mmCIF file of C-alpha atoms in Angstrom:
data_model
loop_
_atom_site.group_PDB
_atom_site.id
_atom_site.type_symbol
_atom_site.label_atom_id
_atom_site.label_comp_id
_atom_site.label_asym_id
_atom_site.label_seq_id
_atom_site.Cartn_x
_atom_site.Cartn_y
_atom_site.Cartn_z
ATOM 1 C CA MET N 1 0.162 -0.068 0.012
ATOM 2 C CA THR N 2 1.375 3.121 -1.098
ATOM 3 C CA ASP N 3 1.655 6.201 1.230
ATOM 4 C CA THR N 4 0.165 9.655 -0.473
ATOM 5 C CA GLY N 5 1.213 11.806 2.336
ATOM 6 C CA GLY N 6 4.282 12.450 4.669
ATOM 7 C CA ALA N 7 4.049 11.191 7.783
ATOM 8 C CA PRO N 8 4.279 13.471 10.927
ATOM 9 C CA GLY N 9 7.709 14.749 11.549
ATOM 10 C CA GLY N 10 8.905 13.999 8.064
ATOM 11 C CA GLU N 11 9.498 16.396 5.178
ATOM 12 C CA GLY N 12 6.137 17.836 5.407
ATOM 13 C CA ALA N 13 7.269 19.464 8.900
ATOM 14 C CA ASP N 14 9.755 21.810 7.430
ATOM 15 C CA THR N 15 6.934 24.369 6.199
ATOM 16 C CA PRO N 16 5.317 26.162 8.745
ATOM 17 C CA THR N 17 1.546 26.867 8.720
ATOM 18 C CA PRO N 18 -0.217 29.807 9.818
ATOM 19 C CA SER N 19 -0.827 27.922 13.122
ATOM 20 C CA GLN N 20 2.727 27.328 14.022
ATOM 21 C CA GLY N 21 4.103 30.228 15.921
ATOM 22 C CA ILE N 22 4.166 33.298 13.037
ATOM 23 C CA PRO N 23 1.987 36.263 14.086
ATOM 24 C CA GLN N 24 -0.503 37.545 11.661
ATOM 25 C CA ALA N 25 -1.959 40.976 11.295
ATOM 26 C CA PRO N 26 -5.593 40.830 12.170
ATOM 27 C CA ALA N 27 -7.638 41.193 9.190
ATOM 28 C CA PRO N 28 -9.867 44.458 9.018
ATOM 29 C CA GLY N 29 -12.819 43.874 10.873
ATOM 30 C CA SER N 30 -11.772 40.670 12.750
ATOM 31 C CA GLY N 31 -12.673 42.398 15.957
ATOM 32 C CA GLU N 32 -9.457 41.953 17.761
ATOM 33 C CA PRO N 33 -8.848 45.081 19.959
ATOM 34 C CA LYS N 34 -5.663 47.240 18.905
ATOM 35 C CA PRO N 35 -2.875 46.945 21.586
ATOM 36 C CA PRO N 36 -2.755 50.274 23.331
ATOM 37 C CA GLU N 37 0.404 52.487 22.380
ATOM 38 C CA ASP N 38 2.878 53.927 25.015
ATOM 39 C CA HIS N 39 3.726 57.220 24.708
ATOM 40 C CA SER N 40 5.753 57.836 28.050
ATOM 41 C CA ALA N 41 8.742 56.548 26.621
ATOM 42 C CA SER N 42 9.063 59.217 23.744
ATOM 43 C CA GLN N 43 8.399 63.105 24.095
ATOM 44 C CA ALA N 44 5.718 64.536 22.065
ATOM 45 C CA THR N 45 6.795 66.415 19.009
ATOM 46 C CA PRO N 46 4.525 68.497 16.965
ATOM 47 C CA PRO N 47 3.366 67.700 13.200
ATOM 48 C CA ARG N 48 5.594 68.790 10.411
ATOM 49 C CA GLY N 49 5.158 72.179 9.211
ATOM 50 C CA TRP N 50 3.394 73.421 12.610
ATOM 51 C CA GLN N 51 4.090 76.766 14.063
ATOM 52 C CA ALA N 52 3.640 78.033 17.524
ATOM 53 C CA PRO N 53 0.627 80.929 17.309
ATOM 54 C CA ASP N 54 1.933 84.290 16.851
ATOM 55 C CA PRO N 55 -0.177 86.889 18.782
ATOM 56 C CA GLN N 56 0.918 89.669 16.209
ATOM 57 C CA ALA N 57 -0.288 87.605 13.218
ATOM 58 C CA ALA N 58 -2.727 88.872 10.905
ATOM 59 C CA PRO N 59 -6.036 87.290 10.995
ATOM 60 C CA PRO N 60 -6.801 84.592 8.593
ATOM 61 C CA PRO N 61 -8.366 85.445 5.230
ATOM 62 C CA GLY N 62 -12.077 86.501 5.618
ATOM 63 C CA TRP N 63 -11.775 87.141 9.240
ATOM 64 C CA GLU N 64 -13.453 90.215 10.441
ATOM 65 C CA ALA N 65 -13.461 92.154 13.461
ATOM 66 C CA PRO N 66 -16.528 92.631 15.103
ATOM 67 C CA GLY N 67 -17.978 96.137 14.476
ATOM 68 C CA ARG N 68 -15.717 96.793 11.317
ATOM 69 C CA PRO N 69 -16.422 96.728 7.971
ATOM 70 C CA ALA N 70 -14.893 94.284 5.743
ATOM 71 C CA PRO N 71 -12.099 95.430 3.239
ATOM 72 C CA PRO N 72 -13.224 95.294 -0.107
ATOM 73 C CA THR N 73 -11.740 92.107 -2.021
ATOM 74 C CA ALA N 74 -10.621 91.604 -5.580
ATOM 75 C CA SER N 75 -12.290 89.039 -7.528
ATOM 76 C CA TYR N 76 -10.647 86.183 -8.358
ATOM 77 C CA GLY N 77 -8.473 86.563 -11.638
ATOM 78 C CA ALA N 78 -8.719 90.186 -11.444
ATOM 79 C CA PRO N 79 -5.346 92.396 -11.698
ATOM 80 C CA GLN N 80 -4.001 94.187 -8.583
ATOM 81 C CA TYR N 81 -2.721 97.773 -9.433
ATOM 82 C CA ALA N 82 -1.067 100.208 -6.766
ATOM 83 C CA PRO N 83 -3.167 103.180 -6.174
ATOM 84 C CA HIS N 84 -2.200 106.182 -8.007
ATOM 85 C CA PRO N 85 -0.876 109.080 -6.118
ATOM 86 C CA PRO N 86 -2.792 112.073 -5.850
ATOM 87 C CA GLN N 87 -2.961 114.409 -8.529
ATOM 88 C CA PRO N 88 -2.497 118.141 -8.253
ATOM 89 C CA ARG N 89 -5.736 120.186 -8.123
ATOM 90 C CA TRP N 90 -5.658 122.729 -10.783
ATOM 91 C CA ASN N 91 -4.769 126.564 -9.349
ATOM 92 C CA PRO N 92 -6.132 129.444 -11.228
ATOM 93 C CA HIS N 93 -2.986 131.344 -10.321
ATOM 94 C CA GLY N 94 -0.710 128.860 -11.843
ATOM 95 C CA LEU N 95 2.576 128.733 -9.260
ATOM 96 C CA GLY N 96 0.608 131.334 -6.949
ATOM 97 C CA LYS N 97 -0.069 135.001 -6.907
ATOM 98 C CA PRO N 98 2.135 136.604 -4.300
ATOM 99 C CA GLY N 99 2.029 139.718 -5.956
ATOM 100 C CA VAL N 100 -0.454 141.518 -8.144
ATOM 101 C CA ILE N 101 -0.428 139.087 -10.879
ATOM 102 C CA ALA N 102 -0.624 135.629 -11.101
ATOM 103 C CA LEU N 103 2.531 133.503 -12.232
ATOM 104 C CA ARG N 104 1.232 131.964 -14.980
ATOM 105 C CA PRO N 105 0.554 133.120 -18.936
ATOM 106 C CA LEU N 106 -1.765 135.943 -18.394
ATOM 107 C CA ASN N 107 -5.076 136.683 -20.486
ATOM 108 C CA ILE N 108 -5.879 140.137 -21.549
ATOM 109 C CA GLY N 109 -8.584 140.355 -18.506
ATOM 110 C CA ASP N 110 -5.575 139.424 -16.055
ATOM 111 C CA ILE N 111 -3.233 142.126 -17.713
ATOM 112 C CA LEU N 112 -5.582 145.075 -17.216
ATOM 113 C CA ASP N 113 -6.611 143.398 -13.835
ATOM 114 C CA GLY N 114 -3.113 143.523 -12.834
ATOM 115 C CA ALA N 115 -2.626 147.218 -13.744
ATOM 116 C CA ILE N 116 -5.658 148.262 -11.971
ATOM 117 C CA THR N 117 -4.569 146.106 -8.725
ATOM 118 C CA ALA N 118 -1.063 147.598 -8.663
ATOM 119 C CA ILE N 119 -2.592 151.196 -8.547
ATOM 120 C CA ARG N 120 -4.609 149.950 -5.660
ATOM 121 C CA ARG N 121 -2.034 148.771 -3.704
ATOM 122 C CA HIS N 122 0.574 151.191 -4.197
ATOM 123 C CA PRO N 123 -1.639 154.402 -4.786
ATOM 124 C CA LEU N 124 0.475 157.476 -3.323
ATOM 125 C CA LEU N 125 3.852 155.969 -5.530
ATOM 126 C CA ILE N 126 1.904 155.318 -8.836
ATOM 127 C CA LEU N 127 -0.169 157.899 -8.767
ATOM 128 C CA GLY N 128 2.410 160.330 -7.315
ATOM 129 C CA LEU N 129 4.673 159.223 -10.527
ATOM 130 C CA GLY N 130 1.823 159.576 -12.795
ATOM 131 C CA ALA N 131 1.152 163.019 -11.347
ATOM 132 C CA VAL N 132 5.044 164.316 -11.890
ATOM 133 C CA MET N 133 4.906 163.003 -15.582
ATOM 134 C CA ALA N 134 1.349 164.845 -16.432
ATOM 135 C CA VAL N 135 2.754 167.847 -14.869
ATOM 136 C CA ILE N 136 5.821 167.922 -17.137
ATOM 137 C CA THR N 137 3.753 166.841 -19.761
ATOM 138 C CA ALA N 138 0.951 169.360 -19.651
ATOM 139 C CA GLY N 139 3.680 172.078 -19.088
ATOM 140 C CA LEU N 140 5.776 171.421 -22.045
ATOM 141 C CA THR N 141 2.473 171.173 -24.417
ATOM 142 C CA PHE N 142 1.502 174.401 -22.983
ATOM 143 C CA LEU N 143 4.532 176.071 -23.938
ATOM 144 C CA VAL N 144 4.423 174.331 -27.357
ATOM 145 C CA GLN N 145 0.772 175.427 -28.251
ATOM 146 C CA LYS N 146 1.543 178.986 -26.727
ATOM 147 C CA TYR N 147 4.716 180.153 -28.601
ATOM 148 C CA ALA N 148 5.539 177.611 -31.100
ATOM 149 C CA LEU N 149 2.265 178.523 -32.932
ATOM 150 C CA ALA N 150 2.801 182.281 -33.295
ATOM 151 C CA ASP N 151 0.639 182.510 -36.608
ATOM 152 C CA LEU N 152 -2.378 181.015 -35.207
ATOM 153 C CA GLU N 153 -4.642 183.405 -36.674
ATOM 154 C CA ASN N 154 -3.964 181.672 -40.167
ATOM 155 C CA LEU N 155 -5.918 178.676 -39.105
ATOM 156 C CA ALA N 156 -8.860 180.971 -38.566
ATOM 157 C CA SER N 157 -8.761 182.790 -41.746
ATOM 158 C CA THR N 158 -8.898 179.552 -43.868
ATOM 159 C CA ALA N 159 -12.372 179.917 -43.068
ATOM 160 C CA GLU N 160 -12.767 183.248 -44.261
ATOM 161 C CA LEU N 161 -11.588 183.117 -48.035
ATOM 162 C CA GLY N 162 -14.518 184.516 -50.078
ATOM 163 C CA PRO N 163 -15.605 182.888 -53.360
ATOM 164 C CA GLY N 164 -13.429 185.043 -55.223
ATOM 165 C CA ALA N 165 -10.040 183.555 -53.848
ATOM 166 C CA THR N 166 -7.777 182.080 -56.290
ATOM 167 C CA GLU N 167 -6.553 178.412 -56.025
ATOM 168 C CA GLU N 168 -3.022 179.362 -55.458
ATOM 169 C CA GLU N 169 -4.200 181.446 -52.468
ATOM 170 C CA ALA N 170 -6.663 178.532 -51.131
ATOM 171 C CA ARG N 171 -3.589 175.830 -51.440
ATOM 172 C CA ASP N 172 -1.241 178.192 -49.527
ATOM 173 C CA LEU N 173 -3.415 178.979 -46.422
ATOM 174 C CA VAL N 174 -4.238 175.050 -46.509
ATOM 175 C CA PHE N 175 -0.731 174.066 -46.368
ATOM 176 C CA GLY N 176 0.277 176.851 -44.150
ATOM 177 C CA ALA N 177 -2.457 175.640 -41.445
ATOM 178 C CA PHE N 178 -1.614 172.023 -41.779
ATOM 179 C CA GLY N 179 2.217 173.098 -41.295
ATOM 180 C CA ASP N 180 1.089 175.034 -38.243
ATOM 181 C CA LEU N 181 -0.927 172.208 -37.101
ATOM 182 C CA LEU N 182 2.104 169.804 -37.532
ATOM 183 C CA LEU N 183 4.371 172.334 -35.860
ATOM 184 C CA VAL N 184 2.057 171.960 -32.630
ATOM 185 C CA LEU N 185 1.187 168.102 -33.008
ATOM 186 C CA LEU N 186 4.503 166.921 -33.655
ATOM 187 C CA PRO N 187 6.579 168.233 -30.399
ATOM 188 C CA THR N 188 3.446 167.483 -28.244
ATOM 189 C CA THR N 189 3.146 163.956 -29.306
ATOM 190 C CA LEU N 190 6.945 163.767 -29.013
ATOM 191 C CA ILE N 191 7.225 165.053 -25.829
ATOM 192 C CA SER N 192 4.267 162.797 -24.531
ATOM 193 C CA SER N 193 5.761 159.637 -25.949
ATOM 194 C CA LEU N 194 9.171 160.539 -24.493
ATOM 195 C CA LEU N 195 7.808 160.889 -20.999
ATOM 196 C CA MET N 196 5.517 157.787 -21.432
ATOM 197 C CA THR N 197 8.447 155.610 -21.995
ATOM 198 C CA VAL N 198 10.546 157.175 -19.209
ATOM 199 C CA THR N 199 7.461 156.486 -16.760
ATOM 200 C CA THR N 200 7.073 152.765 -18.492
ATOM 201 C CA GLY N 201 10.824 152.198 -17.206
ATOM 202 C CA LEU N 202 9.894 153.685 -13.763
ATOM 203 C CA MET N 203 7.000 151.707 -13.332
ATOM 204 C CA ALA N 204 8.820 148.512 -14.610
ATOM 205 C CA ALA N 205 11.168 148.765 -11.232
ATOM 206 C CA VAL N 206 7.827 149.066 -9.236
ATOM 207 C CA MET N 207 6.124 146.285 -10.860
ATOM 208 C CA GLY N 208 9.467 144.245 -10.604
ATOM 209 C CA ARG N 209 9.071 144.290 -6.587
ATOM 210 C CA ALA N 210 4.862 144.508 -6.972
ATOM 211 C CA ALA N 211 4.748 140.942 -8.917
ATOM 212 C CA LEU N 212 6.507 139.207 -5.829
ATOM 213 C CA GLY N 213 4.394 140.986 -3.269
ATOM 214 C CA ARG N 214 7.367 143.154 -1.624
ATOM 215 C CA GLU N 215 6.923 146.467 -0.390
ATOM 216 C CA VAL N 216 8.180 149.283 -2.805
ATOM 217 C CA THR N 217 8.975 152.783 -2.125
ATOM 218 C CA PHE N 218 10.089 155.393 -4.547
ATOM 219 C CA GLY N 219 13.479 155.350 -3.078
ATOM 220 C CA VAL N 220 13.511 151.747 -3.836
ATOM 221 C CA ALA N 221 12.500 152.493 -7.458
ATOM 222 C CA TRP N 222 14.965 155.209 -8.047
ATOM 223 C CA ARG N 223 17.791 152.923 -6.931
ATOM 224 C CA GLU N 224 16.731 150.440 -9.487
ATOM 225 C CA VAL N 225 16.386 153.202 -12.348
ATOM 226 C CA GLN N 226 19.233 155.566 -11.611
ATOM 227 C CA PRO N 227 22.235 153.620 -13.193
ATOM 228 C CA ARG N 228 20.160 152.862 -16.166
ATOM 229 C CA LEU N 229 18.899 156.321 -16.403
ATOM 230 C CA LEU N 230 20.874 157.589 -19.517
ATOM 231 C CA PRO N 231 20.245 154.542 -21.524
ATOM 232 C CA LEU N 232 16.694 155.064 -20.721
ATOM 233 C CA PHE N 233 16.210 158.543 -22.008
ATOM 234 C CA GLY N 234 18.059 157.227 -25.271
ATOM 235 C CA VAL N 235 15.667 154.345 -25.644
ATOM 236 C CA ALA N 236 12.890 156.973 -24.943
ATOM 237 C CA PHE N 237 14.050 159.439 -27.435
ATOM 238 C CA VAL N 238 14.337 157.000 -30.148
ATOM 239 C CA TYR N 239 11.587 155.160 -29.474
ATOM 240 C CA ALA N 240 9.248 158.506 -29.244
ATOM 241 C CA LEU N 241 11.038 160.150 -32.516
ATOM 242 C CA VAL N 242 10.418 157.094 -34.761
ATOM 243 C CA THR N 243 7.087 156.064 -33.836
ATOM 244 C CA THR N 244 5.791 159.804 -34.081
ATOM 245 C CA ILE N 245 7.297 160.544 -37.243
ATOM 246 C CA GLY N 246 6.027 157.166 -38.540
ATOM 247 C CA LEU N 247 2.614 157.561 -37.434
ATOM 248 C CA MET N 248 2.398 161.021 -39.022
ATOM 249 C CA LEU N 249 3.983 160.521 -42.348
ATOM 250 C CA CYS N 250 3.406 157.030 -42.762
ATOM 251 C CA ILE N 251 0.955 154.885 -40.566
ATOM 252 C CA ILE N 252 2.627 151.180 -41.126
ATOM 253 C CA PRO N 253 6.154 151.926 -40.173
ATOM 254 C CA GLY N 254 5.157 153.829 -37.317
ATOM 255 C CA VAL N 255 2.904 151.152 -36.215
ATOM 256 C CA LEU N 256 5.417 148.737 -36.435
ATOM 257 C CA ALA N 257 7.936 150.588 -34.495
ATOM 258 C CA TRP N 258 5.604 151.376 -31.647
ATOM 259 C CA VAL N 259 4.593 147.668 -31.243
ATOM 260 C CA PHE N 260 8.128 145.825 -31.685
ATOM 261 C CA TRP N 261 9.889 148.378 -29.422
ATOM 262 C CA ALA N 262 7.376 148.859 -26.892
ATOM 263 C CA LEU N 263 8.928 146.518 -24.444
ATOM 264 C CA ALA N 264 12.445 148.154 -24.757
ATOM 265 C CA ALA N 265 11.912 150.260 -21.343
ATOM 266 C CA PRO N 266 11.181 147.402 -19.156
ATOM 267 C CA ALA N 267 13.627 145.166 -20.784
ATOM 268 C CA LEU N 268 16.443 147.800 -20.143
ATOM 269 C CA VAL N 269 15.552 148.242 -16.360
ATOM 270 C CA LEU N 270 14.677 144.757 -15.408
ATOM 271 C CA GLU N 271 17.388 142.864 -17.296
ATOM 272 C CA ARG N 272 19.916 145.715 -16.709
ATOM 273 C CA GLY N 273 21.107 145.715 -20.371
ATOM 274 C CA THR N 274 22.314 148.350 -22.833
ATOM 275 C CA PHE N 275 20.613 150.502 -25.228
ATOM 276 C CA ARG N 276 20.875 148.031 -28.061
ATOM 277 C CA GLN N 277 20.191 145.086 -25.953
ATOM 278 C CA ALA N 278 16.956 146.608 -24.946
ATOM 279 C CA LEU N 279 15.798 147.191 -28.388
ATOM 280 C CA SER N 280 16.655 143.607 -29.772
ATOM 281 C CA ARG N 281 15.129 141.996 -26.584
ATOM 282 C CA SER N 282 11.736 143.920 -27.296
ATOM 283 C CA VAL N 283 11.899 142.695 -30.872
ATOM 284 C CA LYS N 284 12.731 139.117 -29.797
ATOM 285 C CA LEU N 285 9.683 138.907 -27.012
ATOM 286 C CA VAL N 286 7.187 140.715 -29.564
ATOM 287 C CA SER N 287 7.994 138.124 -32.371
ATOM 288 C CA GLY N 288 5.712 135.664 -33.037
ATOM 289 C CA ALA N 289 3.054 137.584 -30.858
ATOM 290 C CA PHE N 290 2.816 140.789 -32.827
ATOM 291 C CA TRP N 291 -1.088 140.954 -32.918
ATOM 292 C CA ARG N 292 -1.729 140.153 -29.645
ATOM 293 C CA VAL N 293 0.909 142.707 -28.256
ATOM 294 C CA LEU N 294 -0.609 145.331 -30.597
ATOM 295 C CA GLY N 295 -4.461 144.641 -29.396
ATOM 296 C CA ILE N 296 -3.481 144.940 -25.821
ATOM 297 C CA LEU N 297 -1.613 147.902 -26.136
ATOM 298 C CA PHE N 298 -4.138 149.518 -28.457
ATOM 299 C CA LEU N 299 -7.038 148.589 -25.941
ATOM 300 C CA ALA N 300 -4.874 150.408 -23.195
ATOM 301 C CA ARG N 301 -4.627 153.147 -25.151
ATOM 302 C CA ILE N 302 -8.455 153.184 -26.065
ATOM 303 C CA ILE N 303 -9.341 152.940 -22.201
ATOM 304 C CA GLU N 304 -6.917 155.725 -21.338
ATOM 305 C CA SER N 305 -8.322 158.164 -24.276
ATOM 306 C CA PHE N 306 -11.983 157.172 -23.224
ATOM 307 C CA PHE N 307 -10.929 158.132 -19.422
ATOM 308 C CA GLU N 308 -9.241 161.595 -20.604
ATOM 309 C CA ASN N 309 -12.099 162.467 -22.555
ATOM 310 C CA ILE N 310 -14.566 162.182 -19.896
ATOM 311 C CA ILE N 311 -12.350 164.085 -17.445
ATOM 312 C CA SER N 312 -11.467 166.535 -19.951
ATOM 313 C CA ILE N 313 -15.359 167.364 -20.803
ATOM 314 C CA PRO N 314 -15.685 170.022 -18.135
ATOM 315 C CA PHE N 315 -12.527 171.844 -18.798
ATOM 316 C CA SER N 316 -13.399 172.014 -22.394
ATOM 317 C CA LEU N 317 -16.518 173.406 -21.609
ATOM 318 C CA GLY N 318 -15.122 176.147 -19.833
ATOM 319 C CA SER N 319 -12.396 176.680 -22.271
ATOM 320 C CA GLY N 320 -15.037 177.186 -25.142
ATOM 321 C CA VAL N 321 -13.875 174.584 -27.284
ATOM 322 C CA PHE N 322 -17.438 173.542 -28.039
ATOM 323 C CA ASP N 323 -17.820 177.258 -29.809
ATOM 324 C CA GLN N 324 -16.440 175.519 -32.710
ATOM 325 C CA ILE N 325 -19.479 173.190 -32.940
ATOM 326 C CA LEU N 326 -21.742 176.041 -32.585
ATOM 327 C CA ASN N 327 -20.069 177.911 -34.944
ATOM 328 C CA PRO N 328 -18.515 175.682 -37.713
ATOM 329 C CA GLY N 329 -17.762 178.492 -40.042
ATOM 330 C CA LYS N 330 -15.373 179.989 -37.515
ATOM 331 C CA ALA N 331 -12.012 178.489 -36.614
ATOM 332 C CA PHE N 332 -11.336 178.551 -32.763
ATOM 333 C CA VAL N 333 -8.114 179.861 -31.463
ATOM 334 C CA PRO N 334 -7.992 179.317 -27.677
ATOM 335 C CA SER N 335 -6.270 182.057 -25.408
ATOM 336 C CA THR N 336 -4.090 181.666 -22.778
ATOM 337 C CA GLY N 337 -6.649 181.154 -20.083
ATOM 338 C CA ASP N 338 -8.312 178.370 -22.274
ATOM 339 C CA LEU N 339 -4.854 176.693 -22.698
ATOM 340 C CA LEU N 340 -4.452 176.721 -18.687
ATOM 341 C CA LEU N 341 -8.004 175.049 -18.368
ATOM 342 C CA GLN N 342 -7.270 172.341 -20.909
ATOM 343 C CA SER N 343 -3.765 171.895 -19.076
ATOM 344 C CA ALA N 344 -5.424 171.347 -15.485
ATOM 345 C CA GLY N 345 -7.491 168.702 -17.288
ATOM 346 C CA GLN N 346 -4.859 167.020 -18.902
ATOM 347 C CA ILE N 347 -3.073 166.626 -15.528
ATOM 348 C CA ILE N 348 -5.915 165.520 -13.788
ATOM 349 C CA ALA N 349 -6.411 162.665 -16.342
ATOM 350 C CA GLY N 350 -2.930 162.180 -16.777
ATOM 351 C CA THR N 351 -2.292 161.199 -13.110
ATOM 352 C CA ILE N 352 -4.741 158.049 -13.677
ATOM 353 C CA GLY N 353 -3.804 157.433 -17.416
ATOM 354 C CA ILE N 354 -0.430 157.497 -17.717
ATOM 355 C CA PRO N 355 0.256 154.706 -15.075
ATOM 356 C CA PHE N 356 -2.258 152.766 -16.485
ATOM 357 C CA VAL N 357 -0.916 152.533 -19.610
ATOM 358 C CA THR N 358 2.684 152.137 -18.737
ATOM 359 C CA LEU N 359 1.712 149.437 -16.112
ATOM 360 C CA VAL N 360 -0.170 147.549 -18.772
ATOM 361 C CA THR N 361 3.308 147.661 -21.117
ATOM 362 C CA VAL N 362 5.205 146.253 -18.128
ATOM 363 C CA ILE N 363 2.723 143.318 -17.407
ATOM 364 C CA VAL N 364 2.987 142.560 -21.284
ATOM 365 C CA TYR N 365 6.727 142.369 -21.002
ATOM 366 C CA LEU N 366 6.426 139.958 -17.969
ATOM 367 C CA ASP N 367 3.792 137.910 -19.651
ATOM 368 C CA GLN N 368 5.969 137.390 -22.741
ATOM 369 C CA ARG N 369 8.771 136.253 -20.540
ATOM 370 C CA MET N 370 6.522 133.776 -18.746
ATOM 371 C CA ARG N 371 5.230 132.185 -22.002
ATOM 372 C CA ARG N 372 8.571 132.050 -23.655
ATOM 373 C CA GLU N 373 11.109 131.739 -21.146
ATOM 374 C CA GLY N 374 9.368 130.206 -17.864
ATOM 375 C CA MET N 375 9.978 133.421 -16.089
ATOM 376 C CA ASP N 376 6.791 132.439 -13.839
ATOM 377 C CA ILE N 377 9.172 129.664 -12.405
ATOM 378 C CA GLU N 378 11.909 132.317 -11.697
ATOM 379 C CA LEU N 379 9.548 134.300 -10.057
ATOM 380 C CA ALA N 380 8.065 131.840 -7.905
ATOM 381 C CA ARG N 381 11.466 131.035 -6.518
ATOM 382 C CA ALA N 382 12.481 134.655 -5.733
ATOM 383 C CA ALA N 383 8.983 134.980 -4.032
ATOM 384 C CA GLY N 384 9.522 132.059 -2.110
ATOM 385 C CA VAL N 385 6.354 130.158 -3.099
ATOM 386 C CA PRO N 386 6.598 126.754 -2.565
ATOM 387 C CA GLN N 387 7.326 124.765 -5.824
ATOM 388 C CA GLN N 388 4.470 122.797 -7.125
ATOM 389 C CA PRO N 389 4.461 120.537 -10.290
ATOM 390 C CA PRO N 390 3.644 121.800 -13.641
ATOM 391 C CA GLN N 391 0.020 122.028 -14.648
ATOM 392 C CA ALA N 392 -1.470 121.940 -18.090
ATOM 393 C CA TRP N 393 -3.361 124.692 -19.391
#
């Protein structure tokens, strides 16, 4: 009988079986209790990546403090931008207004207002200079009208020519009257223009400090002008002579000279240049802005003429000028008393009119330099105005 299996203790005994002493892990759900772990032998360690709580740490995202609104949160995927710095607010005075004008390019209203403001802030100085120049102008004009027009009666005789007068007689009388009239107008206009230019140089020294908001007196203005007084008279004489003759004989050259050299006196005083430099600087500043400068200066003259005519009406009524309107066939020949009365009206009107026109001319000079050369920045620094970023106009 053949054995089909190993006897106990034979070869089959070399292969252990699960029941022969090898511990086996309990199968899940087998119900065997998990042996307790002993933690007393090893020190407790925090889990990997754990950190101690920081009392100063920021709260977790989404946390809100009681009573405080939650800060706005950007939506997922939206780009985050740094906040823009606050833009400077628009200032109507540009870099400021420490004095009588704003430190920025000026318009016509600003220029006229600056002249009036300067008169209001420094009335004694400005009107005093105007009164001195008006007295000198009126006195010289009176002398010219009194003694240079010796044959004034010829003007009256032109209206007395009868129908039998020959053509040659009429022509001689007309040209004689015209020559007498030119003999009066030419020196009168020349004197007025000369003194007006000198006054412009004096007002340039005044406005140079008034634009910075500094106190100015006659002594301070005179110290500024005195070293350049002789070149100033030279500029005034050339300017008055060329413009007067040019306007009377040929209008266009006179207007060109009147506009292009109008800023020569302020340039001479404020830039402390020479005679030629002042004339060339005026031409340079006016170039490219001829019509603008012409319009402003012409408007100032219109305002001055309107003001002077209003003041001169009572003095003209007393001097008998309106007799010419009542008797158009008779030429009016003013007497010495009539000329004195007209001179009084000229002094009163010129006390305000002369400073107004000269101040407008000086402000036009400052405006052209602010537009072309950035003089507003220099004036702001000189006045101690805090620097601000440039503004778009």
